Short mmCIF file of C-alpha atoms in Angstrom, two decimals:
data_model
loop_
_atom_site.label_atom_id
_atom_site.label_comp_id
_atom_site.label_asym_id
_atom_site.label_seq_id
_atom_site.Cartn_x
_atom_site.Cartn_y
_atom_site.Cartn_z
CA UNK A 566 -13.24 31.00 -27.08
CA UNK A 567 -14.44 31.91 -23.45
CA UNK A 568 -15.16 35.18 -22.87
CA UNK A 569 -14.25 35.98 -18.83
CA UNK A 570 -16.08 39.08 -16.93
CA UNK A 571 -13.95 39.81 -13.78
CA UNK A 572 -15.86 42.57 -11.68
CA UNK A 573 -14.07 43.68 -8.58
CA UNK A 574 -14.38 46.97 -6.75
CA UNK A 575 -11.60 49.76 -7.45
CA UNK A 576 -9.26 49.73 -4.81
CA UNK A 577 -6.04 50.01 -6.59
CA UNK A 578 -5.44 46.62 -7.92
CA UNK A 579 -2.02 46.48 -9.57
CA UNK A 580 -1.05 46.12 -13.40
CA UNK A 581 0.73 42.98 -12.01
CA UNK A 582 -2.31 41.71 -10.07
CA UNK A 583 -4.12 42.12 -13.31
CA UNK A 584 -1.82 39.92 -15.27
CA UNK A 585 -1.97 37.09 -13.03
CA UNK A 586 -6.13 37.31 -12.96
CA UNK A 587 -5.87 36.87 -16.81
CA UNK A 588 -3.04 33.98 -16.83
CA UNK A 589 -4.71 31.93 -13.94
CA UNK A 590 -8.18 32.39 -15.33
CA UNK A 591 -6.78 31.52 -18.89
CA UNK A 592 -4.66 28.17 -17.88
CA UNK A 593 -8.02 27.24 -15.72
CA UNK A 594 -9.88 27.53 -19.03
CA UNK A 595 -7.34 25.55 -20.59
CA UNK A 596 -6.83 22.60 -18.11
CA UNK A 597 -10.33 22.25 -17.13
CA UNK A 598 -12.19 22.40 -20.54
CA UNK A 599 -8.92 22.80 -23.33
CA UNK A 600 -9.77 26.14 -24.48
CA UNK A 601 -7.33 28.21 -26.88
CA UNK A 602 -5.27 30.95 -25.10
CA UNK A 603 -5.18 32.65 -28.49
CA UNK A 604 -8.99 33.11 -28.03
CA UNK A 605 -10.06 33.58 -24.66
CA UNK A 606 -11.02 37.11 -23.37
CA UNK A 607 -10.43 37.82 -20.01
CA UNK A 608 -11.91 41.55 -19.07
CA UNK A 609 -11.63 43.17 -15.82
CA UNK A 610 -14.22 45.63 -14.67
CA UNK A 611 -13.31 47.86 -11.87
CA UNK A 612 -16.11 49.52 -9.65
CA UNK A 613 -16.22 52.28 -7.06
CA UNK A 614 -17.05 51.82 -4.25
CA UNK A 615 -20.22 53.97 -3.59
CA UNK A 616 -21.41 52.02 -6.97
CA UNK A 617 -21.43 48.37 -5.88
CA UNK A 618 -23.88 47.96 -2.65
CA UNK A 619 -23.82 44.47 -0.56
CA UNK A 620 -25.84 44.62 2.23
CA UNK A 621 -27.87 47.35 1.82
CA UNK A 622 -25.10 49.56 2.14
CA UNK A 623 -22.38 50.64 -0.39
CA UNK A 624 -18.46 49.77 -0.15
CA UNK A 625 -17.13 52.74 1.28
CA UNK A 626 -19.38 52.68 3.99
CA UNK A 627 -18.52 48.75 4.71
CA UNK A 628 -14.67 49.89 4.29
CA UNK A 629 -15.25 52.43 6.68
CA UNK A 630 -16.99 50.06 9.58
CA UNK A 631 -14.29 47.58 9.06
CA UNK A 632 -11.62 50.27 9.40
CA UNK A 633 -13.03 51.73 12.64
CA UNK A 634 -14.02 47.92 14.07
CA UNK A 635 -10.13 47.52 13.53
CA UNK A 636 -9.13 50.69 15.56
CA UNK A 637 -11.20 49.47 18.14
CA UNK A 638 -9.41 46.96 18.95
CA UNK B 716 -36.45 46.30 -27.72
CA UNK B 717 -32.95 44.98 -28.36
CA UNK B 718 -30.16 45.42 -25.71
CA UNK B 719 -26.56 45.56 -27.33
CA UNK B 720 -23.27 45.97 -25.51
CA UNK B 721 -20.39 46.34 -27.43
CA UNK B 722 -17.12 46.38 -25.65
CA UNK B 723 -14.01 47.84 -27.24
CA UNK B 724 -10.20 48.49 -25.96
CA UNK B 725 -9.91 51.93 -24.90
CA UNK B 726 -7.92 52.85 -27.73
CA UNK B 727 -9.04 56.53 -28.71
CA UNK B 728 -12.59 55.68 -30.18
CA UNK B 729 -13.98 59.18 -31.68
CA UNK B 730 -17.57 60.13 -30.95
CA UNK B 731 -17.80 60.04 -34.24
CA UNK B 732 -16.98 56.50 -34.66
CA UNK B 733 -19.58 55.90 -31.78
CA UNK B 734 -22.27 57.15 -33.54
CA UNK B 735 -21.73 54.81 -36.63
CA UNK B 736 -21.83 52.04 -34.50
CA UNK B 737 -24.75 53.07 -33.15
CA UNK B 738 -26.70 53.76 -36.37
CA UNK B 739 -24.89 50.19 -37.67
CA UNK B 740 -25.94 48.04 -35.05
CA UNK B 741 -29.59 49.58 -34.88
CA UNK B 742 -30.29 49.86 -38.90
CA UNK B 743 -28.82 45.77 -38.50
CA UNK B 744 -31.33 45.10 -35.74
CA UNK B 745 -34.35 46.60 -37.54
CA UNK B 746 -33.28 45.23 -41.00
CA UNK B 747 -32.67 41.74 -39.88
CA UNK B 748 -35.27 41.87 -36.83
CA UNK B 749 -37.78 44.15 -37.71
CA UNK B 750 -36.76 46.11 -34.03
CA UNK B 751 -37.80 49.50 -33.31
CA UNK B 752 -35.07 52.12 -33.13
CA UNK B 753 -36.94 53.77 -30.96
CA UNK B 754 -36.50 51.05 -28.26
CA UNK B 755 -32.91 49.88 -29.01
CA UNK B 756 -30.25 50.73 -26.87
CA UNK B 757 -26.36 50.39 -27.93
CA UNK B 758 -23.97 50.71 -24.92
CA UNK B 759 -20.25 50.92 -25.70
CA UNK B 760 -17.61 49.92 -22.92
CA UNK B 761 -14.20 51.08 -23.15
CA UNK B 762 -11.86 49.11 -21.54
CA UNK B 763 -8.44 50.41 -20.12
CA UNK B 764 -6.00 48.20 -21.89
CA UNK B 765 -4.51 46.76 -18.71
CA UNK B 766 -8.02 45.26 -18.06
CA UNK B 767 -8.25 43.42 -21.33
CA UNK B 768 -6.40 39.49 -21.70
CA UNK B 769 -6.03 37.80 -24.72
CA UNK B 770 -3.65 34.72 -25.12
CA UNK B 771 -2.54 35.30 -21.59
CA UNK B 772 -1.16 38.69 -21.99
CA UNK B 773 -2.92 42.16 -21.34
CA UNK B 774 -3.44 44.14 -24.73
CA UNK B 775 -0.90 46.89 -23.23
CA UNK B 776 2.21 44.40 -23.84
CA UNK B 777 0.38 43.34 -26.99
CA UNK B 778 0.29 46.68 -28.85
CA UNK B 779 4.13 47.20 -27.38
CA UNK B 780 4.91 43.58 -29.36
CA UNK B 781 2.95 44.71 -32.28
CA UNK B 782 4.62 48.16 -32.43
CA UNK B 783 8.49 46.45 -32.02
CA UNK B 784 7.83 44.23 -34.57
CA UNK B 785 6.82 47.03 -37.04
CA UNK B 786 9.95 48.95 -35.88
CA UNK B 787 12.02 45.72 -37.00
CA UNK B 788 11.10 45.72 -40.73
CA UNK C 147 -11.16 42.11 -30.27
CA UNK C 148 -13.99 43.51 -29.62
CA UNK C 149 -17.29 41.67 -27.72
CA UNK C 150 -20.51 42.17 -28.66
CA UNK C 151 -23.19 41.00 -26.44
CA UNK C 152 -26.56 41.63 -28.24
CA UNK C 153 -29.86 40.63 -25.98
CA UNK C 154 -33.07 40.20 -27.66
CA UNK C 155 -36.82 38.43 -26.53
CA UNK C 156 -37.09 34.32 -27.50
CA UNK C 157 -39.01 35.40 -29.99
CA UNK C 158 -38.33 32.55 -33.11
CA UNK C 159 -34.88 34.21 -34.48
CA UNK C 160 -34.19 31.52 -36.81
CA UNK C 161 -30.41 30.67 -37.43
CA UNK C 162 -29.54 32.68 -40.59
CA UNK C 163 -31.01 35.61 -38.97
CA UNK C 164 -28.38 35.13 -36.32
CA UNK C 165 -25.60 34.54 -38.88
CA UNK C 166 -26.83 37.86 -40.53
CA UNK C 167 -26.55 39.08 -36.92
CA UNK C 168 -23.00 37.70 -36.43
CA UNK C 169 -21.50 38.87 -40.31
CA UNK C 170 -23.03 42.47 -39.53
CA UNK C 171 -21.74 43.08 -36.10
CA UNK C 172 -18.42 42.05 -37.35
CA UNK C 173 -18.05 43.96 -40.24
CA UNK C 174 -19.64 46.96 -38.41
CA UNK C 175 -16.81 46.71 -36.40
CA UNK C 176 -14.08 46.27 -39.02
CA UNK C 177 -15.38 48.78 -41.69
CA UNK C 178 -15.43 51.15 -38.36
CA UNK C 179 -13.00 50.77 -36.29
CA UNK C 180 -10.57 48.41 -38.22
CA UNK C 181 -11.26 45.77 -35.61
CA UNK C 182 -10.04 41.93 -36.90
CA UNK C 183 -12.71 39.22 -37.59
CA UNK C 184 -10.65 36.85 -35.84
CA UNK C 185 -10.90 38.02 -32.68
CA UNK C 186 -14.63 39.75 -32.80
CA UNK C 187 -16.54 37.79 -30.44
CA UNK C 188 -20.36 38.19 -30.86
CA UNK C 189 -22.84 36.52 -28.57
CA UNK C 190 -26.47 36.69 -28.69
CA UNK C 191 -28.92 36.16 -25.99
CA UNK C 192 -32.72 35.10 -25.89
CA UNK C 193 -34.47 35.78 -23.46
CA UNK C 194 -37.97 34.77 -22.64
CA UNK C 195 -40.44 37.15 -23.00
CA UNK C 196 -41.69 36.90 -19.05
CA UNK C 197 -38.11 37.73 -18.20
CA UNK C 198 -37.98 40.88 -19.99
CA UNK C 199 -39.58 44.16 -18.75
CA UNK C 200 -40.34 47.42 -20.10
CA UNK C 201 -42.81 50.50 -19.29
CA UNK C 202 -43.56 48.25 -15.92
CA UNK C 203 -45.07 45.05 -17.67
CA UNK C 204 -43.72 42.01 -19.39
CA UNK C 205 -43.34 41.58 -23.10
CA UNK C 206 -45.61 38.45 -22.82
CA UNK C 207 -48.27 40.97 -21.76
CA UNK C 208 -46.67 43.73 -23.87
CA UNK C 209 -47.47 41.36 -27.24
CA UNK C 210 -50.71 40.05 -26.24
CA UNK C 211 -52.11 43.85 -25.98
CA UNK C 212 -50.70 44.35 -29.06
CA UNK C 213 -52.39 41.44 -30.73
CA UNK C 214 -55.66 42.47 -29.24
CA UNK C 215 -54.97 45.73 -31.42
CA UNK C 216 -54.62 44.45 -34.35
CA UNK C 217 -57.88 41.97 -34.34
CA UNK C 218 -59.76 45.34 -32.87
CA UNK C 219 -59.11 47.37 -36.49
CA UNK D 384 -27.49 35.32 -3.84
CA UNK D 385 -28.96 37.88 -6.63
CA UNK D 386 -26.68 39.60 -9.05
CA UNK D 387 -28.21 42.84 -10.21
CA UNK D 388 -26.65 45.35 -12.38
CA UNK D 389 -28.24 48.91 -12.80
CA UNK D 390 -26.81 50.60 -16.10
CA UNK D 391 -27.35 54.70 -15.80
CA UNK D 392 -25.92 57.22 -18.03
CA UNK D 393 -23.35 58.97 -16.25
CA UNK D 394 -25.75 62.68 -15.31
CA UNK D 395 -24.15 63.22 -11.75
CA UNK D 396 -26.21 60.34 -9.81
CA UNK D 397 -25.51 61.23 -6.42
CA UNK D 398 -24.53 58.83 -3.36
CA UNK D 399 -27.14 59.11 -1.43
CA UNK D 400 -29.17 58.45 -4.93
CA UNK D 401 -26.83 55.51 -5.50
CA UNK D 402 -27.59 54.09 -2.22
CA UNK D 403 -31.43 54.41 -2.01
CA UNK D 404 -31.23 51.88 -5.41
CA UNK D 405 -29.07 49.59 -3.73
CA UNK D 406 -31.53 49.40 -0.65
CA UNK D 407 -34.44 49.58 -2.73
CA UNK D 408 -33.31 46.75 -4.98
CA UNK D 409 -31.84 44.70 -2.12
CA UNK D 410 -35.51 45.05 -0.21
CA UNK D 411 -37.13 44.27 -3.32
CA UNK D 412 -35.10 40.66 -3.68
CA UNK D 413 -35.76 40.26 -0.16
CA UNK D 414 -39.55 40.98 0.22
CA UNK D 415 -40.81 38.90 -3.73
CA UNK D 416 -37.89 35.98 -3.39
CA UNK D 417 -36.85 36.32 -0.04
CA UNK D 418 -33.17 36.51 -1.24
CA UNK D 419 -30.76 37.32 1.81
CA UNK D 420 -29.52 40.73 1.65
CA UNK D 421 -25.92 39.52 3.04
CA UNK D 422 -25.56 37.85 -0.27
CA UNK D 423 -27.51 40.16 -2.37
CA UNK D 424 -24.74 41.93 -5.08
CA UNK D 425 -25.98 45.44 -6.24
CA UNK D 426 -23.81 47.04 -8.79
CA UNK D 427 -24.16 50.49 -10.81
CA UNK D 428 -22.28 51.60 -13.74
CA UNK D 429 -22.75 55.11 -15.12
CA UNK D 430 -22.32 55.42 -18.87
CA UNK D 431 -20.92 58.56 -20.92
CA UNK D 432 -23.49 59.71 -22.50
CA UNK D 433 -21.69 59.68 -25.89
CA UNK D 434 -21.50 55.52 -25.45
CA UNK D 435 -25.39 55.08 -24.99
CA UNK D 436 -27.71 54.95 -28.07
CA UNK D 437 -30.99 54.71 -28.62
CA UNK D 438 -33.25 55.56 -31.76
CA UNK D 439 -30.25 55.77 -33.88
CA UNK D 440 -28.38 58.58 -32.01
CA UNK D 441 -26.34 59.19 -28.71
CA UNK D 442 -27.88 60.35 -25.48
CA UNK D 443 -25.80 63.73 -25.74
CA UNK D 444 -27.60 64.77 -28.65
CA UNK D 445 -31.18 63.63 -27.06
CA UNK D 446 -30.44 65.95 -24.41
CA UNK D 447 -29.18 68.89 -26.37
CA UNK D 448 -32.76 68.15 -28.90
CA UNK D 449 -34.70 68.02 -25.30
CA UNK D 450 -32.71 71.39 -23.62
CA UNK D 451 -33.56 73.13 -27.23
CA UNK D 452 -36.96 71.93 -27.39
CA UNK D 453 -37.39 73.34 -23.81
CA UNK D 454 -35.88 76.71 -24.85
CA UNK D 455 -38.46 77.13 -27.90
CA UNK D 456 -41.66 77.08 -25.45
CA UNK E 1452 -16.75 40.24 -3.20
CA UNK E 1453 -16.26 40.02 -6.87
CA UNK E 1454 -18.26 39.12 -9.06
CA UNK E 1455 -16.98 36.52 -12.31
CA UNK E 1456 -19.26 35.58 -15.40
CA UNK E 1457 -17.40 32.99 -17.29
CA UNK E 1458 -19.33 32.35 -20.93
CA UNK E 1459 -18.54 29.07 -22.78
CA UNK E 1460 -20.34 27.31 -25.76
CA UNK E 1461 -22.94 25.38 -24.73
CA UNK E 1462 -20.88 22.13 -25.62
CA UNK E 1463 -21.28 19.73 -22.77
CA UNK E 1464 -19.60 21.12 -19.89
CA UNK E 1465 -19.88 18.89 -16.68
CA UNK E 1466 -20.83 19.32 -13.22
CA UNK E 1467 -17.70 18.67 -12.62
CA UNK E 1468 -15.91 20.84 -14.52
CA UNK E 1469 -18.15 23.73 -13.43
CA UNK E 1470 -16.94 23.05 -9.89
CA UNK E 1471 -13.70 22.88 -10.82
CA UNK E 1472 -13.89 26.56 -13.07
CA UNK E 1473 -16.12 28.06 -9.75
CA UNK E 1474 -13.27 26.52 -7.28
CA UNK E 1475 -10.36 27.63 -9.16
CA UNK E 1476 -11.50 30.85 -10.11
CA UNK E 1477 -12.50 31.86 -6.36
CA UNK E 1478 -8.58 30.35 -5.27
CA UNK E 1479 -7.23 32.46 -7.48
CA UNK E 1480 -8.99 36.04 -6.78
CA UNK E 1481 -8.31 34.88 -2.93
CA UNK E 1482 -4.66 34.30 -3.63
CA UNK E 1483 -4.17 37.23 -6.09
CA UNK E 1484 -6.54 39.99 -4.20
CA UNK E 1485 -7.52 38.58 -0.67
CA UNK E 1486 -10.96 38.13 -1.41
CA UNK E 1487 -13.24 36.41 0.84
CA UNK E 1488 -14.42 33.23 -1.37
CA UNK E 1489 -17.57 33.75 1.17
CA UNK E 1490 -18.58 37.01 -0.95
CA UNK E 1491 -17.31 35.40 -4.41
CA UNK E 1492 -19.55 34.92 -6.94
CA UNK E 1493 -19.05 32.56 -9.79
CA UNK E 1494 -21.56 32.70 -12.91
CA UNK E 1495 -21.28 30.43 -15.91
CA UNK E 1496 -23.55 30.90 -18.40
CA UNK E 1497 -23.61 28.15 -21.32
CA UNK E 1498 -24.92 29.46 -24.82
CA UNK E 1499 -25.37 27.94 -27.52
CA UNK E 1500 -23.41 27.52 -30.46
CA UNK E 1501 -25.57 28.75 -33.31
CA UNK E 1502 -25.38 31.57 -31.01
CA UNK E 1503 -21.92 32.51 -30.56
CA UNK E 1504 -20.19 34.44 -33.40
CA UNK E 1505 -16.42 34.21 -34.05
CA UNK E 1506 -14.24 35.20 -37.48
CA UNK E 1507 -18.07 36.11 -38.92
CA UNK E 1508 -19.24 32.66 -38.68
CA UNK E 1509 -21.47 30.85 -35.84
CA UNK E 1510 -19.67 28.01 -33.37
CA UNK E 1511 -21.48 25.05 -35.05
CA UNK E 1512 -20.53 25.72 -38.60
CA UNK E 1513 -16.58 26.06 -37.51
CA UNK E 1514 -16.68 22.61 -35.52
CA UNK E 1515 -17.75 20.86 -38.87
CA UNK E 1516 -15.35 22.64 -40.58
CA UNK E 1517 -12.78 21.44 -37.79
CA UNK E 1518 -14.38 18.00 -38.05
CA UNK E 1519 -14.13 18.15 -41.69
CA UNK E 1520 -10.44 18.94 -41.64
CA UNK E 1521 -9.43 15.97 -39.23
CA UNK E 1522 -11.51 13.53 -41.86
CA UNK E 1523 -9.51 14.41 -44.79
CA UNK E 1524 -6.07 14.07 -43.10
CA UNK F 337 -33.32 54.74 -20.14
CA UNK F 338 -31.88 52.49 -17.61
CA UNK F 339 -30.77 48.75 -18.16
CA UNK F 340 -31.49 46.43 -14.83
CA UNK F 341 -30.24 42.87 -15.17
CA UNK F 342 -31.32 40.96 -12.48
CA UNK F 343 -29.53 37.39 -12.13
CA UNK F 344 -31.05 34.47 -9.79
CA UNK F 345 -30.50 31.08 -9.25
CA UNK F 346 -33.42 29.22 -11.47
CA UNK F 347 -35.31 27.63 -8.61
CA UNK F 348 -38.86 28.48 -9.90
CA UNK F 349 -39.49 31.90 -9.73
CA UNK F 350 -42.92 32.90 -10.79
CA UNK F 351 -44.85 35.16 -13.57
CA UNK F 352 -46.31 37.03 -10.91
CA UNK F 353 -43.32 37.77 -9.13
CA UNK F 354 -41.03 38.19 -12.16
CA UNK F 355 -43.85 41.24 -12.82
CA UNK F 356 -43.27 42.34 -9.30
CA UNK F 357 -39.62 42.89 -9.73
CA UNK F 358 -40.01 44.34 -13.36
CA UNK F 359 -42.69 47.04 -11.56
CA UNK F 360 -40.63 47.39 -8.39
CA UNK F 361 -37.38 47.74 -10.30
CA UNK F 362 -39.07 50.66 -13.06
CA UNK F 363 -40.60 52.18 -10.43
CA UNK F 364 -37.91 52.96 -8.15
CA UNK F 365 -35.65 54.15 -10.64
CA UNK F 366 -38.73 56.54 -10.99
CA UNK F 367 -38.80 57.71 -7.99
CA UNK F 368 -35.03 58.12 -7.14
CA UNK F 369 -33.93 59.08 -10.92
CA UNK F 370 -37.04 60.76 -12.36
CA UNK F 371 -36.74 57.49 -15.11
CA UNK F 372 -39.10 57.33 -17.97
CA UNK F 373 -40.70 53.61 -17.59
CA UNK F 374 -41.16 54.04 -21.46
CA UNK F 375 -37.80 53.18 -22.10
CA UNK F 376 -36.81 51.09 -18.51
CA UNK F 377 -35.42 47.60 -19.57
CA UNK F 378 -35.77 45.21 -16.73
CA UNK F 379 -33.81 41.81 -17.70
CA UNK F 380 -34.21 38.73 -15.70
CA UNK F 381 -31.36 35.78 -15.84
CA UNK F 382 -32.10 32.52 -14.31
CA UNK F 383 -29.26 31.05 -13.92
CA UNK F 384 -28.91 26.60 -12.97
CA UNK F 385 -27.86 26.28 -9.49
CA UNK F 386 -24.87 23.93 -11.26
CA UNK F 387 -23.62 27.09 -12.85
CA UNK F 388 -23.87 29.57 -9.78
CA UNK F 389 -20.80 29.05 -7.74
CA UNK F 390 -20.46 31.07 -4.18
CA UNK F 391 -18.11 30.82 -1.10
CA UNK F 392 -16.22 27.68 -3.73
CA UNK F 393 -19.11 25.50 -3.99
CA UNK F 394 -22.18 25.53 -6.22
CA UNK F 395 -25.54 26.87 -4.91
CA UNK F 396 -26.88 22.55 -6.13
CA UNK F 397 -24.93 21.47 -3.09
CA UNK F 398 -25.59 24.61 -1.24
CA UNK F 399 -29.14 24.06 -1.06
CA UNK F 400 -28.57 19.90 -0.18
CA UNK F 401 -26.85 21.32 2.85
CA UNK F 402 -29.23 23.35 3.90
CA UNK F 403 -31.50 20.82 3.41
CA UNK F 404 -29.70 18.16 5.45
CA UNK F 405 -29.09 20.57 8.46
CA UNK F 406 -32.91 21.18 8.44
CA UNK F 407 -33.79 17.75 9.14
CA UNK F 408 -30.72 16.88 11.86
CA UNK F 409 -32.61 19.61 13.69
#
């Protein structure tokens, strides 16, 4: 009965991409310690960007250097 | 000083039906606990039902099994 | 399938007040929102009372001033 | 490596409010633990005010009891 | 730079096995999402079972039911 | 009425500067929110450097690295 917080900022991650977080995290669960399928939550927390900060700065702004470090080139 | 998250589908909960859970979980805190209602918070997630895995599947395909099957009988 | 994560101090909650805890939530959450026992997950945390803060001082401190109250009347 | 997680009601916190916490918090983790801010997760979430309780009712009605209160003076 | 609490009965999980979860887990958001396993954070918190709630009973009384059950056959 | 959960790795962080977080946190939610410390939770995790996974290895064997390059130098 694991219960499995994903957090990941909210830059359009796909229904699809969704489905394979919660089957790969679920057969992990499964192989490494035998947990049930039938009662293991997998919940996926999506964040905007301005609200998750690493670095002292916030996402967008990070997106934003990378993006014009890229054009530089 | 209790700290409660409770985190639901988001399946059309009613501010109504908030509140009750609310007034539940605090009247349960200070009955079994002896906690102050004055410093216990409730927090209610609602999460899209894409986000949410159970038994390897996200609860959007489950409520489209559950609702088939009730269309078979 | 709802989870309920409910955070309180390491304060002595003995294990039928946790099971009182446990029966409430769940029930809360069935009466309420029809949600099934089965898959109600509800987890509770202690946490030590140095590790918790509120109004800018510990509850360690927070309990001690209150004590001193008491033997003061 | 800290993980911190600031939980707001959602009342129109702006950016530049959004980043002054996650500098502030990220300073504070660096200055008392000397936790390295390249590794140092800051993450808000802003709650509806109907889904956060305290003293038994939901933060929409604490407002409406504090704007009338303000109204009567 | 996502952030994944994984919470498991406190039921002897290895070091091992925790390496295994935190390696597989960080694989798969790199596979599924790109992520940087550098910026991946892995949390598994261990609680115990008096202290986990399922079907409105705690984790230790279902094992010795479970145990129970594979005595009789 | 904020909620701050601050998670570390448990390698022996003080009273004194659990207090210093706890005022440092309340205070600058103060400042930049106009927060009432009266209801400010401020929740410290301390997580074993087993369970804290980052960049696919845990911080246990983190730290014995850092430790070995100290003394090749």
């Amino acid at each position: 009965m694991p219960y499995v917080n994903i957090r990941v900022t909210e830059e359009g991650v796909t229904t699809e991409q969704k489905l394979q977080l919660i089957e790969g995290v679920t057969d992990l669960l499964s192989d490494v310690l035998g947990k049930d399928p039938a009662t293991t939550f997998v919940i996926i927390d999506e964040v905007p960007t301005d609200n998750w900060g690493l670095d002292r700065e916030n996402i967008t702004r990070r997106r934003q250097r990378e993006a014009a470090k890229k054009t530089e080139r």
